[in-house]
GROMACS .gro file of C-alpha atoms in nm:
model
  458
    1UNK     CA    1   1.870   1.509   4.231
    2UNK     CA    2   1.642   1.732   3.947
    3UNK     CA    3   1.951   1.865   3.751
    4UNK     CA    4   2.086   1.468   3.845
    5UNK     CA    5   1.799   1.285   3.654
    6UNK     CA    6   1.766   1.544   3.395
    7UNK     CA    7   2.161   1.458   3.308
    8UNK     CA    8   2.077   1.084   3.370
    9UNK     CA    9   1.772   1.121   3.125
   10UNK     CA   10   1.986   1.344   2.867
   11UNK     CA   11   2.188   1.033   2.805
   12UNK     CA   12   1.912   0.919   2.618
   13UNK     CA   13   1.770   0.560   2.590
   14UNK     CA   14   2.035   0.483   2.337
   15UNK     CA   15   2.296   0.502   2.610
   16UNK     CA   16   2.101   0.508   2.969
   17UNK     CA   17   1.970   0.161   2.892
   18UNK     CA   18   2.255  -0.032   2.871
   19UNK     CA   19   2.436   0.078   3.166
   20UNK     CA   20   2.123  -0.013   3.313
   21UNK     CA   21   2.098  -0.339   3.241
   22UNK     CA   22   2.465  -0.420   3.209
   23UNK     CA   23   2.462  -0.368   3.578
   24UNK     CA   24   2.120  -0.550   3.612
   25UNK     CA   25   2.270  -0.805   3.472
   26UNK     CA   26   2.572  -0.794   3.686
   27UNK     CA   27   2.357  -0.811   3.997
   28UNK     CA   28   2.139  -1.114   3.904
   29UNK     CA   29   2.455  -1.302   3.880
   30UNK     CA   30   2.468  -1.234   3.477
   31UNK     CA   31   2.867  -1.303   3.369
   32UNK     CA   32   2.979  -0.955   3.286
   33UNK     CA   33   3.026  -1.048   2.913
   34UNK     CA   34   2.673  -1.142   2.859
   35UNK     CA   35   2.568  -0.849   3.030
   36UNK     CA   36   2.744  -0.596   2.852
   37UNK     CA   37   2.634  -0.785   2.523
   38UNK     CA   38   2.261  -0.756   2.638
   39UNK     CA   39   2.303  -0.445   2.740
   40UNK     CA   40   2.468  -0.323   2.376
   41UNK     CA   41   2.156  -0.492   2.200
   42UNK     CA   42   1.927  -0.262   2.380
   43UNK     CA   43   2.116  -0.001   2.295
   44UNK     CA   44   2.188  -0.043   1.936
   45UNK     CA   45   1.751  -0.162   1.949
   46UNK     CA   46   1.705   0.187   2.085
   47UNK     CA   47   1.917   0.378   1.799
   48UNK     CA   48   1.760   0.178   1.472
   49UNK     CA   49   1.426   0.244   1.613
   50UNK     CA   50   1.516   0.638   1.659
   51UNK     CA   51   1.665   0.582   1.322
   52UNK     CA   52   1.356   0.439   1.158
   53UNK     CA   53   1.089   0.646   1.356
   54UNK     CA   54   1.337   0.928   1.237
   55UNK     CA   55   1.352   0.806   0.884
   56UNK     CA   56   0.977   0.764   0.921
   57UNK     CA   57   0.902   1.176   1.036
   58UNK     CA   58   1.149   1.331   0.781
   59UNK     CA   59   1.007   1.189   0.520
   60UNK     CA   60   0.658   1.219   0.646
   61UNK     CA   61   0.684   1.547   0.786
   62UNK     CA   62   0.752   1.762   0.529
   63UNK     CA   63   0.518   1.585   0.274
   64UNK     CA   64   0.220   1.667   0.538
   65UNK     CA   65   0.331   2.075   0.582
   66UNK     CA   66   0.295   2.092   0.238
   67UNK     CA   67  -0.070   1.897   0.252
   68UNK     CA   68  -0.173   2.160   0.546
   69UNK     CA   69  -0.030   2.457   0.348
   70UNK     CA   70  -0.211   2.368   0.041
   71UNK     CA   71  -0.575   2.281   0.183
   72UNK     CA   72  -0.492   2.572   0.430
   73UNK     CA   73  -0.543   2.361   0.778
   74UNK     CA   74  -0.603   2.585   1.040
   75UNK     CA   75  -0.553   2.418   1.377
   76UNK     CA   76  -0.421   2.528   1.666
   77UNK     CA   77  -0.236   2.273   1.860
   78UNK     CA   78   0.109   2.219   1.753
   79UNK     CA   79   0.268   1.886   1.749
   80UNK     CA   80   0.581   1.835   2.037
   81UNK     CA   81   0.585   1.489   1.921
   82UNK     CA   82   0.740   1.252   2.249
   83UNK     CA   83   1.009   1.454   2.321
   84UNK     CA   84   0.900   1.708   2.412
   85UNK     CA   85   0.619   1.529   2.664
   86UNK     CA   86   0.920   1.361   2.811
   87UNK     CA   87   1.149   1.677   2.842
   88UNK     CA   88   0.831   1.812   3.017
   89UNK     CA   89   0.796   1.522   3.247
   90UNK     CA   90   1.143   1.449   3.372
   91UNK     CA   91   1.226   1.896   3.443
   92UNK     CA   92   0.978   1.892   3.674
   93UNK     CA   93   1.036   1.792   4.050
   94UNK     CA   94   0.787   1.513   3.970
   95UNK     CA   95   1.023   1.388   3.732
   96UNK     CA   96   1.368   1.402   3.949
   97UNK     CA   97   1.198   1.223   4.213
   98UNK     CA   98   0.972   0.951   3.969
   99UNK     CA   99   1.214   0.637   3.951
  100UNK     CA  100   1.322   0.605   4.306
  101UNK     CA  101   0.949   0.654   4.482
  102UNK     CA  102   0.816   0.447   4.179
  103UNK     CA  103   1.040   0.182   4.264
  104UNK     CA  104   0.978   0.181   4.608
  105UNK     CA  105   0.568   0.168   4.496
  106UNK     CA  106   0.648  -0.147   4.319
  107UNK     CA  107   0.853  -0.328   4.625
  108UNK     CA  108   0.567  -0.254   4.839
  109UNK     CA  109   0.290  -0.408   4.624
  110UNK     CA  110   0.537  -0.708   4.512
  111UNK     CA  111   0.560  -0.770   4.929
  112UNK     CA  112   0.146  -0.751   4.970
  113UNK     CA  113   0.090  -0.904   4.662
  114UNK     CA  114  -0.093  -0.660   4.504
  115UNK     CA  115   0.124  -0.698   4.184
  116UNK     CA  116   0.314  -0.947   4.017
  117UNK     CA  117   0.475  -0.749   3.753
  118UNK     CA  118   0.863  -0.614   3.883
  119UNK     CA  119   0.846  -0.298   3.633
  120UNK     CA  120   1.223  -0.286   3.535
  121UNK     CA  121   1.120  -0.048   3.176
  122UNK     CA  122   1.270   0.207   3.376
  123UNK     CA  123   1.309   0.452   3.019
  124UNK     CA  124   0.895   0.463   3.025
  125UNK     CA  125   0.878   0.600   3.365
  126UNK     CA  126   0.856   0.947   3.189
  127UNK     CA  127   0.506   0.843   3.140
  128UNK     CA  128   0.430   0.880   3.482
  129UNK     CA  129   0.639   1.139   3.564
  130UNK     CA  130   0.406   1.337   3.255
  131UNK     CA  131   0.063   1.311   3.405
  132UNK     CA  132   0.243   1.401   3.752
  133UNK     CA  133   0.397   1.722   3.569
  134UNK     CA  134   0.090   1.778   3.392
  135UNK     CA  135  -0.102   1.779   3.778
  136UNK     CA  136   0.153   1.957   3.937
  137UNK     CA  137   0.159   2.281   3.711
  138UNK     CA  138  -0.214   2.265   3.678
  139UNK     CA  139  -0.239   2.271   4.061
  140UNK     CA  140   0.066   2.457   4.128
  141UNK     CA  141   0.084   2.139   4.428
  142UNK     CA  142   0.378   1.899   4.443
  143UNK     CA  143   0.188   1.647   4.646
  144UNK     CA  144  -0.085   1.601   4.379
  145UNK     CA  145   0.151   1.623   4.072
  146UNK     CA  146   0.314   1.313   4.326
  147UNK     CA  147  -0.027   1.153   4.370
  148UNK     CA  148  -0.122   1.143   3.999
  149UNK     CA  149   0.181   0.955   3.906
  150UNK     CA  150   0.163   0.711   4.207
  151UNK     CA  151  -0.214   0.623   4.098
  152UNK     CA  152  -0.082   0.616   3.719
  153UNK     CA  153   0.182   0.383   3.849
  154UNK     CA  154  -0.047   0.122   4.039
  155UNK     CA  155  -0.325   0.087   3.788
  156UNK     CA  156  -0.068   0.034   3.515
  157UNK     CA  157   0.085  -0.261   3.707
  158UNK     CA  158  -0.282  -0.386   3.786
  159UNK     CA  159  -0.332  -0.440   3.424
  160UNK     CA  160  -0.011  -0.538   3.331
  161UNK     CA  161  -0.079  -0.833   3.544
  162UNK     CA  162  -0.433  -0.878   3.414
  163UNK     CA  163  -0.294  -0.874   3.023
  164UNK     CA  164   0.017  -1.052   3.101
  165UNK     CA  165  -0.103  -1.431   3.053
  166UNK     CA  166  -0.225  -1.296   2.687
  167UNK     CA  167   0.032  -1.112   2.579
  168UNK     CA  168   0.241  -1.405   2.665
  169UNK     CA  169   0.033  -1.630   2.467
  170UNK     CA  170  -0.025  -1.380   2.176
  171UNK     CA  171   0.322  -1.340   2.100
  172UNK     CA  172   0.601  -1.579   2.036
  173UNK     CA  173   0.875  -1.585   2.291
  174UNK     CA  174   0.747  -1.406   2.596
  175UNK     CA  175   0.682  -1.627   2.796
  176UNK     CA  176   0.770  -1.423   3.157
  177UNK     CA  177   0.712  -1.051   3.016
  178UNK     CA  178   0.441  -0.810   3.044
  179UNK     CA  179   0.380  -0.454   2.967
  180UNK     CA  180   0.388  -0.206   3.267
  181UNK     CA  181   0.360   0.127   2.962
  182UNK     CA  182   0.086   0.341   3.039
  183UNK     CA  183  -0.003   0.469   2.683
  184UNK     CA  184   0.007   0.107   2.580
  185UNK     CA  185  -0.249  -0.013   2.908
  186UNK     CA  186  -0.431   0.226   2.883
  187UNK     CA  187  -0.631   0.109   2.597
  188UNK     CA  188  -0.692  -0.265   2.657
  189UNK     CA  189  -1.069  -0.159   2.819
  190UNK     CA  190  -1.166  -0.019   2.462
  191UNK     CA  191  -0.963  -0.351   2.319
  192UNK     CA  192  -1.137  -0.596   2.554
  193UNK     CA  193  -1.488  -0.402   2.510
  194UNK     CA  194  -1.489  -0.341   2.111
  195UNK     CA  195  -1.404  -0.697   2.067
  196UNK     CA  196  -1.644  -0.853   2.282
  197UNK     CA  197  -1.902  -0.601   2.054
  198UNK     CA  198  -1.781  -0.704   1.748
  199UNK     CA  199  -1.798  -1.106   1.838
  200UNK     CA  200  -2.159  -1.049   1.874
  201UNK     CA  201  -2.177  -0.960   1.520
  202UNK     CA  202  -2.332  -1.213   1.289
  203UNK     CA  203  -2.068  -1.277   1.032
  204UNK     CA  204  -1.789  -1.100   1.188
  205UNK     CA  205  -1.631  -1.429   1.308
  206UNK     CA  206  -1.611  -1.516   0.904
  207UNK     CA  207  -1.414  -1.204   0.900
  208UNK     CA  208  -1.057  -1.328   1.074
  209UNK     CA  209  -0.783  -1.183   0.875
  210UNK     CA  210  -0.473  -1.155   1.065
  211UNK     CA  211  -0.173  -1.006   0.910
  212UNK     CA  212  -0.067  -1.348   0.741
  213UNK     CA  213  -0.440  -1.419   0.629
  214UNK     CA  214  -0.414  -1.091   0.452
  215UNK     CA  215  -0.098  -1.192   0.261
  216UNK     CA  216  -0.263  -1.514   0.156
  217UNK     CA  217  -0.561  -1.363   0.001
  218UNK     CA  218  -0.400  -1.092  -0.140
  219UNK     CA  219  -0.081  -1.179  -0.205
  220UNK     CA  220   0.207  -0.896  -0.252
  221UNK     CA  221  -0.103  -0.665  -0.204
  222UNK     CA  222  -0.110  -0.756   0.195
  223UNK     CA  223   0.253  -0.709   0.222
  224UNK     CA  224   0.333  -0.431   0.520
  225UNK     CA  225   0.611  -0.310   0.275
  226UNK     CA  226   0.394  -0.309  -0.022
  227UNK     CA  227   0.146  -0.111   0.174
  228UNK     CA  228   0.391   0.119   0.299
  229UNK     CA  229   0.502   0.196  -0.048
  230UNK     CA  230   0.154   0.264  -0.143
  231UNK     CA  231   0.035   0.498   0.155
  232UNK     CA  232   0.344   0.642   0.093
  233UNK     CA  233   0.262   0.748  -0.304
  234UNK     CA  234  -0.075   0.851  -0.201
  235UNK     CA  235   0.045   1.077   0.056
  236UNK     CA  236   0.291   1.236  -0.175
  237UNK     CA  237   0.030   1.240  -0.437
  238UNK     CA  238  -0.184   1.469  -0.204
  239UNK     CA  239   0.096   1.761  -0.225
  240UNK     CA  240   0.020   1.751  -0.627
  241UNK     CA  241  -0.203   2.020  -0.728
  242UNK     CA  242  -0.207   1.891  -1.080
  243UNK     CA  243  -0.132   1.657  -1.289
  244UNK     CA  244   0.198   1.786  -1.472
  245UNK     CA  245   0.277   1.884  -1.106
  246UNK     CA  246   0.261   1.523  -1.027
  247UNK     CA  247   0.486   1.412  -1.323
  248UNK     CA  248   0.722   1.670  -1.260
  249UNK     CA  249   0.756   1.557  -0.892
  250UNK     CA  250   0.745   1.150  -0.921
  251UNK     CA  251   1.127   1.101  -0.805
  252UNK     CA  252   0.969   1.269  -0.453
  253UNK     CA  253   0.680   1.057  -0.410
  254UNK     CA  254   0.831   0.755  -0.541
  255UNK     CA  255   1.090   0.825  -0.303
  256UNK     CA  256   0.820   0.874  -0.045
  257UNK     CA  257   0.622   0.558  -0.120
  258UNK     CA  258   1.003   0.340  -0.112
  259UNK     CA  259   1.091   0.556   0.208
  260UNK     CA  260   0.811   0.452   0.422
  261UNK     CA  261   0.784   0.095   0.264
  262UNK     CA  262   1.129   0.059   0.436
  263UNK     CA  263   1.047   0.198   0.761
  264UNK     CA  264   0.749  -0.112   0.727
  265UNK     CA  265   1.021  -0.376   0.721
  266UNK     CA  266   1.325  -0.232   0.943
  267UNK     CA  267   1.060  -0.230   1.236
  268UNK     CA  268   1.058  -0.604   1.261
  269UNK     CA  269   1.424  -0.632   1.192
  270UNK     CA  270   1.531  -0.397   1.430
  271UNK     CA  271   1.261  -0.510   1.730
  272UNK     CA  272   1.487  -0.853   1.709
  273UNK     CA  273   1.779  -0.666   1.860
  274UNK     CA  274   1.589  -0.572   2.183
  275UNK     CA  275   1.428  -0.947   2.223
  276UNK     CA  276   1.781  -1.080   2.185
  277UNK     CA  277   1.948  -0.795   2.473
  278UNK     CA  278   1.599  -0.841   2.692
  279UNK     CA  279   1.551  -1.221   2.692
  280UNK     CA  280   1.826  -1.327   2.908
  281UNK     CA  281   1.782  -1.015   3.109
  282UNK     CA  282   1.418  -1.155   3.197
  283UNK     CA  283   1.468  -1.534   3.201
  284UNK     CA  284   1.769  -1.485   3.462
  285UNK     CA  285   1.570  -1.267   3.664
  286UNK     CA  286   1.279  -1.495   3.714
  287UNK     CA  287   1.532  -1.750   3.776
  288UNK     CA  288   1.664  -1.550   4.070
  289UNK     CA  289   1.330  -1.429   4.204
  290UNK     CA  290   1.214  -1.810   4.200
  291UNK     CA  291   1.536  -1.899   4.359
  292UNK     CA  292   1.564  -1.668   4.633
  293UNK     CA  293   1.193  -1.610   4.741
  294UNK     CA  294   0.864  -1.811   4.795
  295UNK     CA  295   0.567  -1.801   4.627
  296UNK     CA  296   0.789  -1.675   4.339
  297UNK     CA  297   0.497  -1.796   4.106
  298UNK     CA  298   0.355  -1.638   3.852
  299UNK     CA  299   0.627  -1.313   3.845
  300UNK     CA  300   0.658  -1.101   3.504
  301UNK     CA  301   0.921  -0.909   3.429
  302UNK     CA  302   0.797  -0.553   3.295
  303UNK     CA  303   0.956  -0.480   2.966
  304UNK     CA  304   0.938  -0.182   2.713
  305UNK     CA  305   0.692  -0.211   2.400
  306UNK     CA  306   0.923  -0.160   2.163
  307UNK     CA  307   0.956  -0.571   2.176
  308UNK     CA  308   0.663  -0.647   1.993
  309UNK     CA  309   0.549  -0.347   1.769
  310UNK     CA  310   0.723  -0.504   1.430
  311UNK     CA  311   0.410  -0.761   1.472
  312UNK     CA  312   0.267  -0.762   1.138
  313UNK     CA  313  -0.090  -0.667   1.213
  314UNK     CA  314   0.025  -0.333   1.410
  315UNK     CA  315   0.206  -0.239   1.123
  316UNK     CA  316  -0.037  -0.274   0.862
  317UNK     CA  317  -0.260  -0.149   1.108
  318UNK     CA  318  -0.085   0.193   1.223
  319UNK     CA  319   0.006   0.256   0.856
  320UNK     CA  320  -0.383   0.241   0.786
  321UNK     CA  321  -0.440   0.429   1.071
  322UNK     CA  322  -0.216   0.721   0.949
  323UNK     CA  323  -0.401   0.894   0.657
  324UNK     CA  324  -0.732   0.777   0.847
  325UNK     CA  325  -0.649   0.999   1.132
  326UNK     CA  326  -0.473   1.276   0.923
  327UNK     CA  327  -0.859   1.294   0.793
  328UNK     CA  328  -1.010   1.269   1.115
  329UNK     CA  329  -0.804   1.541   1.261
  330UNK     CA  330  -0.971   1.834   1.044
  331UNK     CA  331  -1.293   1.695   1.044
  332UNK     CA  332  -1.366   1.581   1.369
  333UNK     CA  333  -1.586   1.854   1.555
  334UNK     CA  334  -1.362   2.030   1.865
  335UNK     CA  335  -1.059   1.898   1.726
  336UNK     CA  336  -0.778   2.172   1.706
  337UNK     CA  337  -0.449   1.901   1.713
  338UNK     CA  338  -0.323   1.822   1.422
  339UNK     CA  339  -0.094   1.478   1.454
  340UNK     CA  340   0.264   1.482   1.293
  341UNK     CA  341   0.556   1.473   1.503
  342UNK     CA  342   0.332   1.220   1.677
  343UNK     CA  343   0.241   0.995   1.404
  344UNK     CA  344   0.544   0.735   1.467
  345UNK     CA  345   0.447   0.729   1.813
  346UNK     CA  346   0.135   0.535   1.628
  347UNK     CA  347   0.286   0.164   1.670
  348UNK     CA  348   0.235   0.177   2.029
  349UNK     CA  349  -0.112   0.198   2.062
  350UNK     CA  350  -0.158  -0.182   1.963
  351UNK     CA  351   0.107  -0.436   2.148
  352UNK     CA  352  -0.176  -0.456   2.445
  353UNK     CA  353  -0.451  -0.415   2.172
  354UNK     CA  354  -0.341  -0.731   1.944
  355UNK     CA  355  -0.343  -0.966   2.249
  356UNK     CA  356  -0.761  -0.956   2.285
  357UNK     CA  357  -0.804  -0.911   1.929
  358UNK     CA  358  -0.594  -1.194   1.839
  359UNK     CA  359  -0.400  -1.030   1.573
  360UNK     CA  360  -0.712  -0.941   1.339
  361UNK     CA  361  -0.680  -0.664   1.126
  362UNK     CA  362  -1.044  -0.554   1.079
  363UNK     CA  363  -1.123  -0.621   1.488
  364UNK     CA  364  -0.788  -0.410   1.529
  365UNK     CA  365  -0.847  -0.135   1.313
  366UNK     CA  366  -1.201  -0.065   1.447
  367UNK     CA  367  -1.016  -0.012   1.818
  368UNK     CA  368  -0.759   0.189   1.654
  369UNK     CA  369  -0.999   0.424   1.512
  370UNK     CA  370  -1.207   0.445   1.868
  371UNK     CA  371  -0.895   0.510   1.996
  372UNK     CA  372  -0.765   0.765   1.778
  373UNK     CA  373  -1.073   0.994   1.749
  374UNK     CA  374  -1.103   0.932   2.174
  375UNK     CA  375  -0.693   1.070   2.169
  376UNK     CA  376  -0.752   1.366   1.922
  377UNK     CA  377  -0.981   1.512   2.153
  378UNK     CA  378  -0.826   1.437   2.465
  379UNK     CA  379  -0.486   1.608   2.377
  380UNK     CA  380  -0.728   1.892   2.221
  381UNK     CA  381  -0.842   1.936   2.647
  382UNK     CA  382  -0.507   1.893   2.738
  383UNK     CA  383  -0.323   2.132   2.561
  384UNK     CA  384  -0.353   2.439   2.774
  385UNK     CA  385  -0.219   2.200   3.087
  386UNK     CA  386   0.079   2.066   2.815
  387UNK     CA  387   0.119   2.405   2.693
  388UNK     CA  388   0.208   2.606   3.064
  389UNK     CA  389   0.397   2.270   3.208
  390UNK     CA  390   0.622   2.318   2.812
  391UNK     CA  391   0.650   2.702   2.894
  392UNK     CA  392   0.754   2.677   3.204
  393UNK     CA  393   1.041   2.373   3.139
  394UNK     CA  394   1.125   2.576   2.822
  395UNK     CA  395   1.224   2.916   3.047
  396UNK     CA  396   1.429   2.707   3.272
  397UNK     CA  397   1.618   2.448   3.066
  398UNK     CA  398   1.661   2.609   2.701
  399UNK     CA  399   1.503   2.305   2.566
  400UNK     CA  400   1.451   2.331   2.215
  401UNK     CA  401   1.248   2.040   2.201
  402UNK     CA  402   0.972   2.284   2.417
  403UNK     CA  403   0.990   2.490   2.253
  404UNK     CA  404   0.604   2.612   2.136
  405UNK     CA  405   0.585   2.870   1.803
  406UNK     CA  406   0.376   3.152   1.889
  407UNK     CA  407  -0.014   3.151   1.853
  408UNK     CA  408  -0.016   2.769   1.896
  409UNK     CA  409  -0.051   2.543   2.188
  410UNK     CA  410   0.161   2.237   2.220
  411UNK     CA  411   0.007   1.857   2.286
  412UNK     CA  412   0.118   1.527   2.212
  413UNK     CA  413   0.001   1.172   2.119
  414UNK     CA  414   0.196   1.012   2.289
  415UNK     CA  415   0.063   0.981   2.614
  416UNK     CA  416  -0.150   1.367   2.625
  417UNK     CA  417  -0.350   1.129   2.410
  418UNK     CA  418  -0.415   0.851   2.647
  419UNK     CA  419  -0.765   0.764   2.836
  420UNK     CA  420  -0.552   0.681   3.188
  421UNK     CA  421  -0.363   0.990   3.167
  422UNK     CA  422  -0.669   1.175   3.046
  423UNK     CA  423  -0.894   1.041   3.315
  424UNK     CA  424  -0.651   1.058   3.603
  425UNK     CA  425  -0.610   1.446   3.495
  426UNK     CA  426  -0.998   1.539   3.493
  427UNK     CA  427  -0.986   1.374   3.872
  428UNK     CA  428  -0.717   1.488   4.016
  429UNK     CA  429  -0.764   1.890   3.860
  430UNK     CA  430  -1.132   1.933   3.809
  431UNK     CA  431  -1.265   1.718   4.021
  432UNK     CA  432  -1.063   1.810   4.281
  433UNK     CA  433  -1.070   1.670   4.645
  434UNK     CA  434  -1.396   1.457   4.534
  435UNK     CA  435  -1.218   1.300   4.235
  436UNK     CA  436  -0.903   1.240   4.363
  437UNK     CA  437  -1.054   1.034   4.711
  438UNK     CA  438  -1.255   0.890   4.417
  439UNK     CA  439  -0.993   0.744   4.144
  440UNK     CA  440  -0.786   0.695   4.482
  441UNK     CA  441  -1.061   0.437   4.634
  442UNK     CA  442  -1.097   0.292   4.270
  443UNK     CA  443  -0.721   0.246   4.250
  444UNK     CA  444  -0.672   0.092   4.645
  445UNK     CA  445  -0.996  -0.169   4.530
  446UNK     CA  446  -0.810  -0.247   4.187
  447UNK     CA  447  -0.516  -0.343   4.388
  448UNK     CA  448  -0.716  -0.560   4.637
  449UNK     CA  449  -0.907  -0.700   4.386
  450UNK     CA  450  -0.637  -0.789   4.180
  451UNK     CA  451  -0.440  -0.935   4.552
  452UNK     CA  452  -0.752  -1.204   4.546
  453UNK     CA  453  -0.703  -1.256   4.249
  454UNK     CA  454  -0.323  -1.354   4.269
  455UNK     CA  455  -0.319  -1.546   4.658
  456UNK     CA  456  -0.632  -1.766   4.467
  457UNK     CA  457  -0.416  -1.846   4.153
  458UNK     CA  458  -0.113  -1.894   4.318
   0.00000   0.00000   0.00000
């Protein structure tokens, strides 16, 4: 089973998701041609997003490595990026069974009205497998690994239910869709609490500047494309040790700026393909459920956050946070993680933050700043356990994605930097039975509260 799922996952999202959505489309009554086109558009969307994020990584990576060398930045946790985290997740016994186990949990919760989300975002199930795998390696217990993965899945479904109305109200054309991805879900409490706190500050209401307002106020300076060019040029200048070298490297510096601008411009265009591919599937699924099952009102279809990462506020704030994150990594006491490969995942912090901040650039930036500080420390804290899991997977598979350089630990901002993953790990590993019981009881209580909320509303 482990080998089967490793092979399937090894196909990659660009191949796996078109097959899944084509089959799903046929199962819910969509004609073959239309179902195939939906699947292919999703696949093309993943390829497009991979190309754009690879452009970001390939452009920034060498420049940031030069900066690291020039300023002699000595940080011991090596950034593995999300491919390493996904490889650790799926190349274990937890990962081999995570899809059927989580689908079973989802069906059970739907039957008892503990959730209203039908999570068909199968590719991102690796997030649940990841926390299960890390707990499994840390505790040497497969049972605790599955317990951690299921707890994470259940909490994520409840958060998807809670955020669905705001998500659908904020983003256009997202009716009936929710985001049950745990990396995004983990930042929702921070978005809610920080937004509430900022609203109590006198004068903050006069700083209601969203991405469109930024454009109106600052003209071209507020355009994500132009901001990308400026940030790219600034990073390029940091690779120069003298004015003469800066003159010599003008083509490189300007080229880096254009590439960063291209990333900011292309991401929203690529996400249109996801919407075109996933929306018909979502609409048909909701219609089928409403037609066949009683009490199906309010059901949401769980989709990938890739649908909405092209929002202008997400692009602007992610771009501004890249240099800030690098600075924080160097000066933050206790941090040993320097994010490089993980910077492409910065966009995924904000899909469920924006509905609470209303797309306000300043509020969203403050939320992002707080969670990045926490994420750097959490990645550092989980690094020994991530490293143990990665080295075991590398010894058994030879997967280059999980090869950690000698003298370093491994880490990744993608989900290893999630408050939800960190909390579950601490409860299951460091607090042992007491922590596991506490988070188990809290999760059951959360489901019961959500069930009462669902019954009262629907």
